[in-house]
Amino acid sequence: MTTPLDARRRRLHFRAWHRGTKEADIMIGSFTDRYLAGWGEAEIAWMEAFLEEDDVEIMAWAIGTAEAPQRWHGPLLDALTRLDFMVAPE
């Protein structure tokens, strides 16, 4: 049986992989692939709101070329900025 949280996870996964640019798709989609299964209500709500931000801003915050607004600071942004979910092509 599919729960409402499962439906939100599927929708979030789709949104993470369909951002509009290949670079954003790879960064945000890979991040979501790495962590989504372990997220509960709070993390999913955070990511849903976070994805309302502009991709250019999200990517700048992730790679450290711009400071994210204080409202985004916390464990999920910390995980995004580690970029340890990115896999180099072989």
PDB file of C-alpha atoms in Angstrom:
ATOM      1  CA  MET A   1       0.000   0.000   0.000  1.00  0.00           C
ATOM      2  CA  THR A   2       1.321   3.425  -0.962  1.00  0.00           C
ATOM      3  CA  THR A   3       1.366   5.998   1.802  1.00  0.00           C
ATOM      4  CA  PRO A   4       1.086   9.759   1.310  1.00  0.00           C
ATOM      5  CA  LEU A   5       4.772  10.015   2.270  1.00  0.00           C
ATOM      6  CA  ASP A   6       5.681   7.488  -0.442  1.00  0.00           C
ATOM      7  CA  ALA A   7       3.777   9.572  -2.998  1.00  0.00           C
ATOM      8  CA  ARG A   8       5.666  12.679  -1.899  1.00  0.00           C
ATOM      9  CA  ARG A   9       8.963  10.805  -2.206  1.00  0.00           C
ATOM     10  CA  ARG A  10       8.141   9.803  -5.798  1.00  0.00           C
ATOM     11  CA  ARG A  11       7.125  13.361  -6.689  1.00  0.00           C
ATOM     12  CA  LEU A  12      10.259  14.747  -5.035  1.00  0.00           C
ATOM     13  CA  HIS A  13      12.455  12.285  -6.902  1.00  0.00           C
ATOM     14  CA  PHE A  14      10.921  13.372 -10.197  1.00  0.00           C
ATOM     15  CA  ARG A  15      11.346  17.063  -9.374  1.00  0.00           C
ATOM     16  CA  ALA A  16      14.975  16.517  -8.378  1.00  0.00           C
ATOM     17  CA  TRP A  17      15.805  14.889 -11.723  1.00  0.00           C
ATOM     18  CA  HIS A  18      13.853  17.334 -13.906  1.00  0.00           C
ATOM     19  CA  ARG A  19      15.256  20.736 -12.977  1.00  0.00           C
ATOM     20  CA  GLY A  20      15.828  22.233 -16.412  1.00  0.00           C
ATOM     21  CA  THR A  21      19.593  21.928 -16.808  1.00  0.00           C
ATOM     22  CA  LYS A  22      21.640  18.763 -16.993  1.00  0.00           C
ATOM     23  CA  GLU A  23      24.048  20.033 -14.327  1.00  0.00           C
ATOM     24  CA  ALA A  24      21.252  20.724 -11.848  1.00  0.00           C
ATOM     25  CA  ASP A  25      19.573  17.418 -12.683  1.00  0.00           C
ATOM     26  CA  ILE A  26      22.776  15.526 -11.925  1.00  0.00           C
ATOM     27  CA  MET A  27      23.627  17.395  -8.725  1.00  0.00           C
ATOM     28  CA  ILE A  28      20.172  17.597  -7.173  1.00  0.00           C
ATOM     29  CA  GLY A  29      18.985  14.269  -8.550  1.00  0.00           C
ATOM     30  CA  SER A  30      22.062  12.425  -7.289  1.00  0.00           C
ATOM     31  CA  PHE A  31      21.716  14.054  -3.875  1.00  0.00           C
ATOM     32  CA  THR A  32      18.098  12.956  -3.701  1.00  0.00           C
ATOM     33  CA  ASP A  33      18.939   9.427  -4.862  1.00  0.00           C
ATOM     34  CA  ARG A  34      21.539   9.145  -2.118  1.00  0.00           C
ATOM     35  CA  TYR A  35      19.398  10.329   0.797  1.00  0.00           C
ATOM     36  CA  LEU A  36      15.672  10.221  -0.050  1.00  0.00           C
ATOM     37  CA  ALA A  37      14.974   6.701   1.219  1.00  0.00           C
ATOM     38  CA  GLY A  38      16.021   7.698   4.736  1.00  0.00           C
ATOM     39  CA  TRP A  39      14.097  10.965   4.877  1.00  0.00           C
ATOM     40  CA  GLY A  40      11.022  11.407   6.995  1.00  0.00           C
ATOM     41  CA  GLU A  41       8.355  14.080   6.954  1.00  0.00           C
ATOM     42  CA  ALA A  42      10.636  16.939   8.081  1.00  0.00           C
ATOM     43  CA  GLU A  43      13.379  16.244   5.539  1.00  0.00           C
ATOM     44  CA  ILE A  44      10.911  15.790   2.696  1.00  0.00           C
ATOM     45  CA  ALA A  45       9.153  19.046   3.589  1.00  0.00           C
ATOM     46  CA  TRP A  46      12.523  20.827   3.685  1.00  0.00           C
ATOM     47  CA  MET A  47      13.524  19.489   0.272  1.00  0.00           C
ATOM     48  CA  GLU A  48      10.141  20.283  -1.271  1.00  0.00           C
ATOM     49  CA  ALA A  49      10.534  23.907  -0.163  1.00  0.00           C
ATOM     50  CA  PHE A  50      14.229  23.996  -1.103  1.00  0.00           C
ATOM     51  CA  LEU A  51      13.434  22.939  -4.664  1.00  0.00           C
ATOM     52  CA  GLU A  52      11.333  26.081  -5.058  1.00  0.00           C
ATOM     53  CA  GLU A  53      14.639  27.984  -5.124  1.00  0.00           C
ATOM     54  CA  ASP A  54      16.402  28.766  -8.389  1.00  0.00           C
ATOM     55  CA  ASP A  55      18.764  26.049  -9.625  1.00  0.00           C
ATOM     56  CA  VAL A  56      21.608  28.515 -10.097  1.00  0.00           C
ATOM     57  CA  GLU A  57      21.316  29.508  -6.437  1.00  0.00           C
ATOM     58  CA  ILE A  58      21.104  25.910  -5.207  1.00  0.00           C
ATOM     59  CA  MET A  59      24.189  24.948  -7.190  1.00  0.00           C
ATOM     60  CA  ALA A  60      26.128  27.998  -5.956  1.00  0.00           C
ATOM     61  CA  TRP A  61      25.256  27.130  -2.353  1.00  0.00           C
ATOM     62  CA  ALA A  62      26.263  23.498  -2.924  1.00  0.00           C
ATOM     63  CA  ILE A  63      29.687  24.300  -4.352  1.00  0.00           C
ATOM     64  CA  GLY A  64      30.342  27.162  -1.956  1.00  0.00           C
ATOM     65  CA  THR A  65      30.456  30.115  -4.356  1.00  0.00           C
ATOM     66  CA  ALA A  66      27.537  31.768  -2.540  1.00  0.00           C
ATOM     67  CA  GLU A  67      26.222  31.666   1.007  1.00  0.00           C
ATOM     68  CA  ALA A  68      22.805  30.081   1.413  1.00  0.00           C
ATOM     69  CA  PRO A  69      20.187  32.050   3.328  1.00  0.00           C
ATOM     70  CA  GLN A  70      20.065  31.118   6.999  1.00  0.00           C
ATOM     71  CA  ARG A  71      16.675  29.380   6.605  1.00  0.00           C
ATOM     72  CA  TRP A  72      18.356  26.595   4.614  1.00  0.00           C
ATOM     73  CA  HIS A  73      21.270  25.976   6.995  1.00  0.00           C
ATOM     74  CA  GLY A  74      21.253  22.618   8.725  1.00  0.00           C
ATOM     75  CA  PRO A  75      22.040  18.944   8.166  1.00  0.00           C
ATOM     76  CA  LEU A  76      20.540  18.647   4.681  1.00  0.00           C
ATOM     77  CA  LEU A  77      22.412  21.633   3.282  1.00  0.00           C
ATOM     78  CA  ASP A  78      25.548  20.318   5.004  1.00  0.00           C
ATOM     79  CA  ALA A  79      25.060  16.980   3.218  1.00  0.00           C
ATOM     80  CA  LEU A  80      24.504  18.730  -0.115  1.00  0.00           C
ATOM     81  CA  THR A  81      27.686  20.777   0.219  1.00  0.00           C
ATOM     82  CA  ARG A  82      29.815  17.677   0.882  1.00  0.00           C
ATOM     83  CA  LEU A  83      29.133  16.551  -2.703  1.00  0.00           C
ATOM     84  CA  ASP A  84      30.076  13.013  -1.668  1.00  0.00           C
ATOM     85  CA  PHE A  85      27.048  11.668  -3.511  1.00  0.00           C
ATOM     86  CA  MET A  86      28.496  12.669  -6.889  1.00  0.00           C
ATOM     87  CA  VAL A  87      30.047   9.825  -8.846  1.00  0.00           C
ATOM     88  CA  ALA A  88      32.656  10.472 -11.514  1.00  0.00           C
ATOM     89  CA  PRO A  89      31.964   8.801 -14.867  1.00  0.00           C
ATOM     90  CA  GLU A  90      34.216   5.879 -15.706  1.00  0.00           C
TER      91      GLU A  90
END
